[in-house]
Amino acid sequence: MIGPLIGGFLVQHASWRWIFYINLPLGLFALLVIGAVFHSSNKRSQHQIDWLGAIYLSMALLCIILFTSEGGSVHAWNDPQLWCILAFGIVGIIGFMYEERIAIEPIIPLALFRNRSFLLCSLIGFVIGMSLFGSVTFLPLYLQVVKEATPTEAGLQLIPLMGGLLLTSIISGRIISRTGKYRLFPILGTLLGVTGMVLLTRITIHSPLWQLYLFTGVLGAGLGLVMQVLVLAVQNAMPAQMYGVATSGVTLFRSIGGSIGVALFGAVFTHVLQSNLQQLLPEGAVLPPGMNPVAVQHLPADIRLDYLDAFGAAIHAAFLMAAGIMAVAFVLSWLLKEAPLKTATH
């Protein structure tokens, strides 16, 4: 919940690089705590890390992200170099699938995909990750460019999103513990997610902040109903010895969706922004290179208004696309089946 606030503070008062640097002391602290508190059994097993599978997966993700992020911006869509990147990504996917079939200890055993719950939860997580991370990354940018907020203020103004997520996560968890029923929550959560995204398409450069708080609160409430339940549904459908790989698999697909979503939405946002700038800016007007929120605030008044109009259209396109993708998750959530909730005795 405090992540966006801390991130904004670091960007404003230190450097964006500290978003990554801060993980070093935090990771070291976590490692020390685990070493001091966690005591595993004396039984040890030798494991074979699937290095080749990891290489294939990294290759596939890197190429797909490069394809979606550079297409239409760095490279034209008809550039052979761009399609070569995609071809390498496809080779990586094929290589990963083959390696997972023959690896002694694969990263993701392909047999997992024969389990209906794992397959559906992975797909839903992938779609939600793409829609959520691909679009919500533009909210701090909107607050800084349009509302002239500092990075710290932008992080603070995302608290309704995180608050809604935290609140409904707690409430849904308590209800599931009492009733043993969980299928309804992904349906309601994705429905609220679609609603939140549709509401965010109505955000303009003139919208008051209370609208943004309300709409992001609705989106966060939806995410809180579905995120943890996907993990629960998978664990409930798997034998205990498969909990680790199944849980990490669902989380991995959500992260993959988020990575691809950020690149894809960034490409769409940039394309719409540039197209509108060409139409709105007066002939001969030139924007300074490396536009950022501070540079926008120092543009001449008439050019700044044109830029904000183009920016608003690009934000609208991003959230409209996110709503459509989230609707796919809503449809998929109806395919989940209720199963008796496992107890500690299992």
Short mmCIF file of N, CA and C in Angstrom, two decimals, residues 130-281:
data_model
loop_
_atom_site.label_atom_id
_atom_site.label_comp_id
_atom_site.label_asym_id
_atom_site.label_seq_id
_atom_site.Cartn_x
_atom_site.Cartn_y
_atom_site.Cartn_z
N MET A 130 -2.03 -7.80 -17.56
CA MET A 130 -1.87 -6.97 -18.75
C MET A 130 -2.71 -5.71 -18.66
N SER A 131 -3.97 -5.86 -18.27
CA SER A 131 -4.88 -4.72 -18.19
C SER A 131 -4.48 -3.76 -17.08
N LEU A 132 -4.18 -4.32 -15.90
CA LEU A 132 -3.90 -3.49 -14.74
C LEU A 132 -2.58 -2.75 -14.87
N PHE A 133 -1.49 -3.49 -14.98
CA PHE A 133 -0.17 -2.85 -15.01
C PHE A 133 0.03 -2.04 -16.27
N GLY A 134 -0.62 -2.47 -17.37
CA GLY A 134 -0.48 -1.73 -18.61
C GLY A 134 -1.11 -0.36 -18.58
N SER A 135 -2.19 -0.21 -17.80
CA SER A 135 -2.92 1.05 -17.80
C SER A 135 -2.65 1.92 -16.57
N VAL A 136 -2.57 1.28 -15.40
CA VAL A 136 -2.44 2.05 -14.16
C VAL A 136 -1.10 2.79 -14.10
N THR A 137 -0.12 2.33 -14.86
CA THR A 137 1.16 3.05 -14.88
C THR A 137 1.01 4.48 -15.39
N PHE A 138 -0.09 4.76 -16.09
CA PHE A 138 -0.29 6.11 -16.62
C PHE A 138 -0.94 7.05 -15.61
N LEU A 139 -1.45 6.51 -14.50
CA LEU A 139 -2.10 7.37 -13.51
C LEU A 139 -1.11 8.36 -12.88
N PRO A 140 0.06 7.91 -12.40
CA PRO A 140 1.01 8.90 -11.88
C PRO A 140 1.43 9.92 -12.93
N LEU A 141 1.55 9.47 -14.18
CA LEU A 141 1.92 10.39 -15.26
C LEU A 141 0.82 11.43 -15.47
N TYR A 142 -0.44 10.98 -15.42
CA TYR A 142 -1.58 11.90 -15.55
C TYR A 142 -1.55 12.94 -14.43
N LEU A 143 -1.31 12.48 -13.20
CA LEU A 143 -1.32 13.39 -12.06
C LEU A 143 -0.19 14.41 -12.17
N GLN A 144 0.96 14.00 -12.67
CA GLN A 144 2.09 14.93 -12.78
C GLN A 144 1.95 15.88 -13.96
N VAL A 145 1.48 15.36 -15.10
CA VAL A 145 1.39 16.19 -16.30
C VAL A 145 0.19 17.12 -16.23
N VAL A 146 -0.97 16.57 -15.88
CA VAL A 146 -2.22 17.34 -15.94
C VAL A 146 -2.46 18.12 -14.65
N LYS A 147 -2.29 17.45 -13.50
CA LYS A 147 -2.59 18.08 -12.22
C LYS A 147 -1.37 18.73 -11.57
N GLU A 148 -0.22 18.64 -12.25
CA GLU A 148 1.02 19.25 -11.78
C GLU A 148 1.41 18.78 -10.39
N ALA A 149 1.15 17.51 -10.10
CA ALA A 149 1.54 16.94 -8.82
C ALA A 149 3.02 16.56 -8.85
N THR A 150 3.64 16.58 -7.69
CA THR A 150 5.01 16.06 -7.59
C THR A 150 4.94 14.53 -7.59
N PRO A 151 6.06 13.85 -7.82
CA PRO A 151 6.03 12.38 -7.76
C PRO A 151 5.52 11.85 -6.42
N THR A 152 5.89 12.51 -5.32
CA THR A 152 5.41 12.08 -4.01
C THR A 152 3.90 12.26 -3.90
N GLU A 153 3.39 13.40 -4.35
CA GLU A 153 1.95 13.64 -4.31
C GLU A 153 1.20 12.66 -5.20
N ALA A 154 1.78 12.33 -6.36
CA ALA A 154 1.15 11.37 -7.26
C ALA A 154 1.05 10.00 -6.59
N GLY A 155 2.11 9.59 -5.89
CA GLY A 155 2.05 8.33 -5.16
C GLY A 155 1.02 8.35 -4.06
N LEU A 156 0.92 9.48 -3.35
CA LEU A 156 -0.06 9.62 -2.28
C LEU A 156 -1.48 9.54 -2.81
N GLN A 157 -1.72 10.08 -3.99
CA GLN A 157 -3.06 10.11 -4.55
C GLN A 157 -3.50 8.77 -5.14
N LEU A 158 -2.61 7.77 -5.12
CA LEU A 158 -2.98 6.42 -5.53
C LEU A 158 -3.40 5.55 -4.35
N ILE A 159 -3.43 6.13 -3.15
CA ILE A 159 -3.83 5.37 -1.97
C ILE A 159 -5.25 4.82 -2.09
N PRO A 160 -6.23 5.53 -2.69
CA PRO A 160 -7.56 4.92 -2.84
C PRO A 160 -7.53 3.60 -3.61
N LEU A 161 -6.67 3.49 -4.61
CA LEU A 161 -6.54 2.23 -5.35
C LEU A 161 -6.04 1.12 -4.44
N MET A 162 -4.96 1.39 -3.71
CA MET A 162 -4.40 0.37 -2.83
C MET A 162 -5.30 0.12 -1.63
N GLY A 163 -5.97 1.17 -1.15
CA GLY A 163 -6.89 1.00 -0.03
C GLY A 163 -8.07 0.12 -0.39
N GLY A 164 -8.64 0.33 -1.58
CA GLY A 164 -9.74 -0.52 -2.03
C GLY A 164 -9.31 -1.96 -2.17
N LEU A 165 -8.11 -2.19 -2.69
CA LEU A 165 -7.59 -3.54 -2.84
C LEU A 165 -7.41 -4.21 -1.48
N LEU A 166 -6.82 -3.48 -0.53
CA LEU A 166 -6.58 -4.04 0.80
C LEU A 166 -7.89 -4.36 1.51
N LEU A 167 -8.85 -3.46 1.43
CA LEU A 167 -10.12 -3.64 2.13
C LEU A 167 -10.87 -4.87 1.63
N THR A 168 -11.05 -4.98 0.33
CA THR A 168 -11.82 -6.11 -0.20
C THR A 168 -11.05 -7.42 -0.09
N SER A 169 -9.73 -7.38 -0.07
CA SER A 169 -8.95 -8.60 0.15
C SER A 169 -9.24 -9.17 1.54
N ILE A 170 -9.28 -8.29 2.53
CA ILE A 170 -9.56 -8.73 3.90
C ILE A 170 -10.99 -9.24 4.01
N ILE A 171 -11.93 -8.49 3.46
CA ILE A 171 -13.34 -8.87 3.56
C ILE A 171 -13.60 -10.20 2.86
N SER A 172 -13.11 -10.34 1.63
CA SER A 172 -13.35 -11.58 0.88
C SER A 172 -12.68 -12.76 1.57
N GLY A 173 -11.50 -12.55 2.14
CA GLY A 173 -10.83 -13.63 2.85
C GLY A 173 -11.63 -14.13 4.04
N ARG A 174 -12.22 -13.20 4.78
CA ARG A 174 -13.03 -13.60 5.93
C ARG A 174 -14.29 -14.34 5.50
N ILE A 175 -14.91 -13.86 4.43
CA ILE A 175 -16.13 -14.52 3.95
C ILE A 175 -15.82 -15.92 3.45
N ILE A 176 -14.74 -16.08 2.71
CA ILE A 176 -14.36 -17.40 2.21
C ILE A 176 -14.05 -18.35 3.36
N SER A 177 -13.39 -17.85 4.40
CA SER A 177 -13.08 -18.69 5.55
C SER A 177 -14.34 -19.19 6.24
N ARG A 178 -15.37 -18.37 6.26
CA ARG A 178 -16.62 -18.76 6.93
C ARG A 178 -17.50 -19.64 6.06
N THR A 179 -17.57 -19.35 4.78
CA THR A 179 -18.51 -20.06 3.91
C THR A 179 -17.87 -21.21 3.13
N GLY A 180 -16.57 -21.13 2.89
CA GLY A 180 -15.92 -22.15 2.06
C GLY A 180 -16.20 -21.98 0.58
N LYS A 181 -16.81 -20.87 0.18
CA LYS A 181 -17.15 -20.61 -1.21
C LYS A 181 -16.29 -19.46 -1.74
N TYR A 182 -15.77 -19.63 -2.94
CA TYR A 182 -14.87 -18.60 -3.48
C TYR A 182 -15.17 -18.22 -4.92
N ARG A 183 -15.96 -19.00 -5.64
CA ARG A 183 -16.14 -18.78 -7.08
C ARG A 183 -16.73 -17.41 -7.40
N LEU A 184 -17.60 -16.91 -6.53
CA LEU A 184 -18.29 -15.65 -6.80
C LEU A 184 -17.33 -14.46 -6.84
N PHE A 185 -16.25 -14.53 -6.09
CA PHE A 185 -15.39 -13.36 -5.92
C PHE A 185 -14.62 -12.98 -7.19
N PRO A 186 -14.05 -13.94 -7.94
CA PRO A 186 -13.43 -13.53 -9.20
C PRO A 186 -14.42 -12.91 -10.18
N ILE A 187 -15.66 -13.37 -10.16
CA ILE A 187 -16.68 -12.81 -11.05
C ILE A 187 -16.97 -11.37 -10.66
N LEU A 188 -17.24 -11.15 -9.36
CA LEU A 188 -17.51 -9.78 -8.89
C LEU A 188 -16.28 -8.89 -9.05
N GLY A 189 -15.10 -9.46 -8.78
CA GLY A 189 -13.88 -8.67 -8.87
C GLY A 189 -13.58 -8.19 -10.27
N THR A 190 -13.70 -9.08 -11.24
CA THR A 190 -13.44 -8.67 -12.63
C THR A 190 -14.53 -7.73 -13.14
N LEU A 191 -15.77 -7.91 -12.65
CA LEU A 191 -16.84 -6.98 -13.03
C LEU A 191 -16.54 -5.58 -12.51
N LEU A 192 -16.11 -5.49 -11.25
CA LEU A 192 -15.72 -4.19 -10.71
C LEU A 192 -14.49 -3.64 -11.43
N GLY A 193 -13.60 -4.55 -11.84
CA GLY A 193 -12.43 -4.11 -12.60
C GLY A 193 -12.81 -3.48 -13.92
N VAL A 194 -13.74 -4.12 -14.64
CA VAL A 194 -14.23 -3.55 -15.90
C VAL A 194 -14.90 -2.21 -15.64
N THR A 195 -15.72 -2.16 -14.58
CA THR A 195 -16.42 -0.92 -14.24
C THR A 195 -15.42 0.20 -13.93
N GLY A 196 -14.39 -0.13 -13.14
CA GLY A 196 -13.39 0.88 -12.82
C GLY A 196 -12.65 1.39 -14.04
N MET A 197 -12.30 0.48 -14.95
CA MET A 197 -11.61 0.90 -16.17
C MET A 197 -12.51 1.76 -17.05
N VAL A 198 -13.78 1.38 -17.17
CA VAL A 198 -14.72 2.18 -17.97
C VAL A 198 -14.87 3.57 -17.36
N LEU A 199 -14.97 3.63 -16.03
CA LEU A 199 -15.07 4.93 -15.37
C LEU A 199 -13.82 5.78 -15.63
N LEU A 200 -12.66 5.13 -15.63
CA LEU A 200 -11.42 5.87 -15.85
C LEU A 200 -11.31 6.40 -17.28
N THR A 201 -12.05 5.81 -18.23
CA THR A 201 -12.05 6.36 -19.59
C THR A 201 -12.71 7.74 -19.62
N ARG A 202 -13.48 8.06 -18.58
CA ARG A 202 -14.18 9.34 -18.54
C ARG A 202 -13.32 10.45 -17.91
N ILE A 203 -12.14 10.07 -17.44
CA ILE A 203 -11.23 11.06 -16.87
C ILE A 203 -10.70 11.96 -17.99
N THR A 204 -10.81 13.26 -17.78
CA THR A 204 -10.28 14.23 -18.74
C THR A 204 -9.30 15.15 -18.02
N ILE A 205 -8.74 16.07 -18.76
CA ILE A 205 -7.79 17.00 -18.14
C ILE A 205 -8.49 17.97 -17.20
N HIS A 206 -9.83 18.02 -17.27
CA HIS A 206 -10.59 18.93 -16.41
C HIS A 206 -11.27 18.21 -15.25
N SER A 207 -11.11 16.90 -15.14
CA SER A 207 -11.80 16.12 -14.11
C SER A 207 -11.27 16.48 -12.72
N PRO A 208 -12.16 16.62 -11.73
CA PRO A 208 -11.70 16.87 -10.36
C PRO A 208 -11.04 15.63 -9.78
N LEU A 209 -10.20 15.82 -8.80
CA LEU A 209 -9.46 14.71 -8.23
C LEU A 209 -10.36 13.71 -7.52
N TRP A 210 -11.50 14.17 -6.97
CA TRP A 210 -12.36 13.23 -6.26
C TRP A 210 -12.89 12.15 -7.20
N GLN A 211 -13.06 12.48 -8.48
CA GLN A 211 -13.48 11.47 -9.44
C GLN A 211 -12.40 10.41 -9.61
N LEU A 212 -11.17 10.84 -9.71
CA LEU A 212 -10.07 9.89 -9.85
C LEU A 212 -9.98 8.99 -8.62
N TYR A 213 -10.15 9.57 -7.42
CA TYR A 213 -10.11 8.77 -6.20
C TYR A 213 -11.22 7.73 -6.20
N LEU A 214 -12.42 8.15 -6.59
CA LEU A 214 -13.57 7.23 -6.60
C LEU A 214 -13.36 6.12 -7.61
N PHE A 215 -12.95 6.47 -8.81
CA PHE A 215 -12.82 5.47 -9.88
C PHE A 215 -11.69 4.48 -9.58
N THR A 216 -10.57 4.99 -9.07
CA THR A 216 -9.47 4.07 -8.73
C THR A 216 -9.84 3.22 -7.52
N GLY A 217 -10.67 3.76 -6.62
CA GLY A 217 -11.14 2.96 -5.49
C GLY A 217 -11.99 1.79 -5.95
N VAL A 218 -12.84 2.02 -6.94
CA VAL A 218 -13.66 0.94 -7.51
C VAL A 218 -12.76 -0.11 -8.15
N LEU A 219 -11.78 0.33 -8.90
CA LEU A 219 -10.85 -0.60 -9.54
C LEU A 219 -10.09 -1.41 -8.50
N GLY A 220 -9.59 -0.74 -7.47
CA GLY A 220 -8.86 -1.44 -6.42
C GLY A 220 -9.73 -2.45 -5.69
N ALA A 221 -10.99 -2.09 -5.44
CA ALA A 221 -11.90 -3.03 -4.78
C ALA A 221 -12.09 -4.29 -5.61
N GLY A 222 -12.20 -4.13 -6.91
CA GLY A 222 -12.33 -5.29 -7.78
C GLY A 222 -11.10 -6.16 -7.75
N LEU A 223 -9.93 -5.56 -7.79
CA LEU A 223 -8.69 -6.33 -7.78
C LEU A 223 -8.53 -7.10 -6.47
N GLY A 224 -8.95 -6.49 -5.37
CA GLY A 224 -8.85 -7.16 -4.09
C GLY A 224 -9.72 -8.40 -4.00
N LEU A 225 -10.81 -8.42 -4.74
CA LEU A 225 -11.71 -9.58 -4.73
C LEU A 225 -11.18 -10.75 -5.55
N VAL A 226 -10.30 -10.47 -6.49
CA VAL A 226 -9.91 -11.53 -7.43
C VAL A 226 -8.46 -11.99 -7.27
N MET A 227 -7.56 -11.12 -6.89
CA MET A 227 -6.14 -11.46 -6.91
C MET A 227 -5.82 -12.66 -6.02
N GLN A 228 -6.15 -12.58 -4.74
CA GLN A 228 -5.78 -13.65 -3.83
C GLN A 228 -6.61 -14.90 -4.06
N VAL A 229 -7.82 -14.74 -4.60
CA VAL A 229 -8.70 -15.89 -4.81
C VAL A 229 -8.16 -16.77 -5.93
N LEU A 230 -7.48 -16.20 -6.90
CA LEU A 230 -6.89 -17.01 -7.96
C LEU A 230 -5.86 -17.98 -7.38
N VAL A 231 -5.04 -17.50 -6.47
CA VAL A 231 -4.05 -18.37 -5.82
C VAL A 231 -4.76 -19.43 -4.98
N LEU A 232 -5.80 -19.02 -4.26
CA LEU A 232 -6.56 -19.97 -3.44
C LEU A 232 -7.18 -21.06 -4.30
N ALA A 233 -7.77 -20.68 -5.43
CA ALA A 233 -8.43 -21.66 -6.29
C ALA A 233 -7.43 -22.67 -6.84
N VAL A 234 -6.25 -22.21 -7.19
CA VAL A 234 -5.22 -23.12 -7.71
C VAL A 234 -4.74 -24.07 -6.61
N GLN A 235 -4.45 -23.53 -5.45
CA GLN A 235 -3.99 -24.38 -4.35
C GLN A 235 -5.06 -25.39 -3.95
N ASN A 236 -6.31 -24.99 -4.04
CA ASN A 236 -7.40 -25.89 -3.68
C ASN A 236 -7.56 -27.04 -4.67
N ALA A 237 -7.05 -26.85 -5.89
CA ALA A 237 -7.20 -27.87 -6.93
C ALA A 237 -5.96 -28.74 -7.08
N MET A 238 -4.91 -28.46 -6.29
CA MET A 238 -3.65 -29.16 -6.45
C MET A 238 -3.30 -29.98 -5.21
N PRO A 239 -2.57 -31.08 -5.39
CA PRO A 239 -2.03 -31.80 -4.23
C PRO A 239 -0.98 -30.94 -3.53
N ALA A 240 -0.76 -31.20 -2.26
CA ALA A 240 0.11 -30.35 -1.45
C ALA A 240 1.51 -30.22 -2.03
N GLN A 241 2.03 -31.29 -2.62
CA GLN A 241 3.40 -31.23 -3.14
C GLN A 241 3.54 -30.35 -4.37
N MET A 242 2.40 -29.93 -4.95
CA MET A 242 2.42 -29.07 -6.13
C MET A 242 2.08 -27.62 -5.80
N TYR A 243 1.85 -27.31 -4.53
CA TYR A 243 1.46 -25.95 -4.15
C TYR A 243 2.48 -24.92 -4.64
N GLY A 244 3.75 -25.19 -4.40
CA GLY A 244 4.78 -24.21 -4.72
C GLY A 244 4.84 -23.87 -6.19
N VAL A 245 4.95 -24.90 -7.04
CA VAL A 245 5.09 -24.65 -8.47
C VAL A 245 3.81 -24.10 -9.07
N ALA A 246 2.65 -24.54 -8.55
CA ALA A 246 1.38 -24.04 -9.08
C ALA A 246 1.17 -22.58 -8.70
N THR A 247 1.46 -22.24 -7.45
CA THR A 247 1.30 -20.86 -6.99
C THR A 247 2.25 -19.92 -7.74
N SER A 248 3.51 -20.33 -7.84
CA SER A 248 4.47 -19.49 -8.55
C SER A 248 4.13 -19.40 -10.04
N GLY A 249 3.52 -20.45 -10.60
CA GLY A 249 3.12 -20.41 -12.00
C GLY A 249 2.06 -19.35 -12.27
N VAL A 250 1.04 -19.30 -11.40
CA VAL A 250 -0.01 -18.29 -11.55
C VAL A 250 0.57 -16.89 -11.40
N THR A 251 1.43 -16.72 -10.40
CA THR A 251 2.07 -15.42 -10.19
C THR A 251 2.95 -15.04 -11.38
N LEU A 252 3.65 -16.02 -11.94
CA LEU A 252 4.50 -15.76 -13.10
C LEU A 252 3.68 -15.26 -14.28
N PHE A 253 2.54 -15.90 -14.56
CA PHE A 253 1.73 -15.48 -15.69
C PHE A 253 1.16 -14.09 -15.48
N ARG A 254 0.82 -13.75 -14.25
CA ARG A 254 0.35 -12.39 -13.98
C ARG A 254 1.46 -11.38 -14.22
N SER A 255 2.68 -11.72 -13.82
CA SER A 255 3.82 -10.83 -14.04
C SER A 255 4.14 -10.71 -15.53
N ILE A 256 4.05 -11.83 -16.25
CA ILE A 256 4.28 -11.78 -17.70
C ILE A 256 3.25 -10.88 -18.37
N GLY A 257 1.99 -11.05 -17.97
CA GLY A 257 0.94 -10.18 -18.52
C GLY A 257 1.21 -8.72 -18.23
N GLY A 258 1.68 -8.43 -17.01
CA GLY A 258 1.99 -7.05 -16.67
C GLY A 258 3.13 -6.49 -17.49
N SER A 259 4.18 -7.29 -17.70
CA SER A 259 5.33 -6.82 -18.49
C SER A 259 4.92 -6.53 -19.93
N ILE A 260 4.17 -7.46 -20.52
CA ILE A 260 3.72 -7.25 -21.89
C ILE A 260 2.74 -6.08 -21.95
N GLY A 261 1.88 -5.97 -20.94
CA GLY A 261 0.89 -4.89 -20.91
C GLY A 261 1.53 -3.52 -20.87
N VAL A 262 2.55 -3.36 -20.04
CA VAL A 262 3.24 -2.06 -19.95
C VAL A 262 3.82 -1.67 -21.30
N ALA A 263 4.46 -2.63 -21.97
CA ALA A 263 5.04 -2.34 -23.28
C ALA A 263 3.96 -2.06 -24.32
N LEU A 264 2.92 -2.88 -24.33
CA LEU A 264 1.86 -2.74 -25.33
C LEU A 264 1.09 -1.44 -25.14
N PHE A 265 0.69 -1.15 -23.91
CA PHE A 265 -0.06 0.08 -23.65
C PHE A 265 0.81 1.30 -23.89
N GLY A 266 2.10 1.18 -23.57
CA GLY A 266 3.00 2.30 -23.85
C GLY A 266 3.07 2.62 -25.33
N ALA A 267 3.08 1.56 -26.15
CA ALA A 267 3.11 1.77 -27.61
C ALA A 267 1.83 2.42 -28.09
N VAL A 268 0.68 1.95 -27.58
CA VAL A 268 -0.61 2.53 -27.98
C VAL A 268 -0.71 3.98 -27.52
N PHE A 269 -0.33 4.23 -26.27
CA PHE A 269 -0.38 5.59 -25.72
C PHE A 269 0.47 6.53 -26.56
N THR A 270 1.70 6.12 -26.86
CA THR A 270 2.60 6.96 -27.65
C THR A 270 2.06 7.23 -29.04
N HIS A 271 1.49 6.20 -29.67
CA HIS A 271 0.94 6.36 -31.01
C HIS A 271 -0.22 7.36 -31.02
N VAL A 272 -1.15 7.21 -30.06
CA VAL A 272 -2.30 8.11 -30.01
C VAL A 272 -1.85 9.52 -29.67
N LEU A 273 -0.90 9.66 -28.75
CA LEU A 273 -0.40 10.98 -28.37
C LEU A 273 0.24 11.67 -29.56
N GLN A 274 1.10 10.98 -30.28
CA GLN A 274 1.78 11.59 -31.43
C GLN A 274 0.80 11.94 -32.55
N SER A 275 -0.17 11.06 -32.77
CA SER A 275 -1.16 11.33 -33.82
C SER A 275 -1.97 12.58 -33.50
N ASN A 276 -2.37 12.73 -32.24
CA ASN A 276 -3.15 13.90 -31.86
C ASN A 276 -2.31 15.17 -31.84
N LEU A 277 -1.04 15.04 -31.47
CA LEU A 277 -0.17 16.22 -31.48
C LEU A 277 0.01 16.74 -32.90
N GLN A 278 0.12 15.85 -33.86
CA GLN A 278 0.25 16.28 -35.25
C GLN A 278 -0.98 17.05 -35.72
N GLN A 279 -2.15 16.69 -35.19
CA GLN A 279 -3.38 17.37 -35.58
C GLN A 279 -3.60 18.67 -34.83
N LEU A 280 -3.18 18.71 -33.55
CA LEU A 280 -3.52 19.85 -32.69
C LEU A 280 -2.47 20.96 -32.69
N LEU A 281 -1.21 20.59 -32.75
CA LEU A 281 -0.17 21.62 -32.65
C LEU A 281 -0.17 22.50 -33.89
#
